[in-house]
Amino acid sequence: MEERDNPHSSRVQLEVLAVVRQLPGCSGATSEQATDDGLFSIDIAVQLPDGSRLAVEVDGPHHFLSNQPGWLDGVTLLRNRLLKTRGWRVVSVPVRIGWDPHAKRGQQAARDFLISLGVYPQ
């Protein structure tokens, strides 16, 4: 199934996927990959060249506390912990950063944000 046909992938998630695929060693990133046990669907899964696995979760406003907008909520933190126990490094991309992949500065800002997480080489 192509990502654009996946009913679980949001437009923003597919835009993040396009940017992730431009990063070194990430061209094989996939959308909505199930964990080995089938309990979780990872927004964007990346098998890095060193063999490690990266889960990029595109987190909208409902993943954050309403009274502390920059803080992930308990359900999202639990998801991240459970993915880590399954061997995934988890990165949360908050869509509230004003994602605009069509503007060159938007793509550069997104790439810079992902690189700043320390996952990718500069």
CSV table of C-alpha atoms in Angstrom, one decimal, residues 15-100:
chain,number,residue,atom,x,y,z
A,15,GLU,CA,4.9,15.7,4.7
A,16,VAL,CA,7.1,14.8,7.6
A,17,LEU,CA,7.8,11.5,5.9
A,18,ALA,CA,9.0,13.3,2.8
A,19,VAL,CA,11.4,15.4,4.8
A,20,VAL,CA,12.7,12.4,6.8
A,21,ARG,CA,13.4,10.5,3.5
A,22,GLN,CA,15.7,13.4,2.4
A,23,LEU,CA,17.9,12.9,5.5
A,24,PRO,CA,21.1,10.8,5.2
A,25,GLY,CA,20.4,7.1,5.6
A,26,CYS,CA,16.6,7.6,5.8
A,27,SER,CA,15.4,7.1,2.2
A,28,GLY,CA,13.7,3.8,3.2
A,29,ALA,CA,11.5,5.4,5.9
A,30,THR,CA,8.0,3.9,5.9
A,31,SER,CA,4.6,5.2,7.1
A,32,GLU,CA,2.4,3.3,9.6
A,33,GLN,CA,4.6,0.4,10.3
A,34,ALA,CA,3.3,-2.1,12.8
A,35,THR,CA,5.6,-3.2,15.6
A,36,ASP,CA,6.7,-6.9,15.6
A,37,ASP,CA,4.1,-7.8,18.1
A,38,GLY,CA,1.4,-5.9,16.2
A,39,LEU,CA,0.4,-3.8,19.2
A,40,PHE,CA,1.5,-0.4,17.8
A,41,SER,CA,1.5,1.4,14.5
A,42,ILE,CA,4.6,3.7,14.2
A,43,ASP,CA,3.9,6.9,12.3
A,44,ILE,CA,7.2,6.9,10.5
A,45,ALA,CA,9.7,4.0,10.9
A,46,VAL,CA,13.3,4.2,9.9
A,47,GLN,CA,15.9,1.5,9.9
A,48,LEU,CA,19.1,3.5,10.3
A,49,PRO,CA,22.4,2.4,8.6
A,50,ASP,CA,23.9,1.3,12.0
A,51,GLY,CA,21.0,-1.2,12.4
A,52,SER,CA,19.1,0.8,15.0
A,53,ARG,CA,15.4,1.5,14.6
A,54,LEU,CA,13.9,5.0,14.8
A,55,ALA,CA,10.2,5.7,15.4
A,56,VAL,CA,9.2,9.3,14.4
A,57,GLU,CA,5.8,10.1,15.9
A,58,VAL,CA,4.0,13.0,14.4
A,59,ASP,CA,2.2,14.4,17.5
A,60,GLY,CA,-0.7,16.8,17.1
A,61,PRO,CA,-2.3,19.0,19.8
A,62,HIS,CA,-4.2,16.0,21.4
A,63,HIS,CA,-0.8,14.5,22.4
A,64,PHE,CA,0.0,17.4,24.7
A,65,LEU,CA,-1.4,18.6,28.1
A,66,SER,CA,-4.0,21.3,27.6
A,67,ASN,CA,-2.6,23.3,30.6
A,68,GLN,CA,1.1,22.7,29.6
A,69,PRO,CA,1.1,22.8,25.8
A,70,GLY,CA,4.7,21.8,25.4
A,71,TRP,CA,4.4,18.7,27.6
A,72,LEU,CA,3.4,15.3,26.2
A,73,ASP,CA,0.4,13.7,27.9
A,74,GLY,CA,0.6,10.5,29.9
A,75,VAL,CA,-0.8,8.3,27.1
A,76,THR,CA,1.8,9.5,24.7
A,77,LEU,CA,4.6,9.1,27.2
A,78,LEU,CA,3.5,5.6,27.8
A,79,ARG,CA,3.4,4.9,24.1
A,80,ASN,CA,6.9,6.2,23.8
A,81,ARG,CA,8.2,4.1,26.7
A,82,LEU,CA,6.5,0.9,25.3
A,83,LEU,CA,8.1,1.5,21.9
A,84,LYS,CA,11.5,1.9,23.6
A,85,THR,CA,11.1,-1.4,25.3
A,86,ARG,CA,10.5,-2.9,21.8
A,87,GLY,CA,13.8,-1.6,20.6
A,88,TRP,CA,12.8,1.7,19.0
A,89,ARG,CA,14.4,5.1,19.6
A,90,VAL,CA,11.4,7.4,19.7
A,91,VAL,CA,11.3,11.0,18.4
A,92,SER,CA,8.2,13.2,18.8
A,93,VAL,CA,7.6,15.8,16.1
A,94,PRO,CA,5.1,18.3,17.4
A,95,VAL,CA,3.0,19.5,14.4
A,96,ARG,CA,2.3,22.8,16.3
A,97,ILE,CA,5.7,24.0,15.0
A,98,GLY,CA,4.0,25.5,12.0
A,99,TRP,CA,4.9,22.7,9.5
A,100,ASP,CA,5.0,24.1,6.0
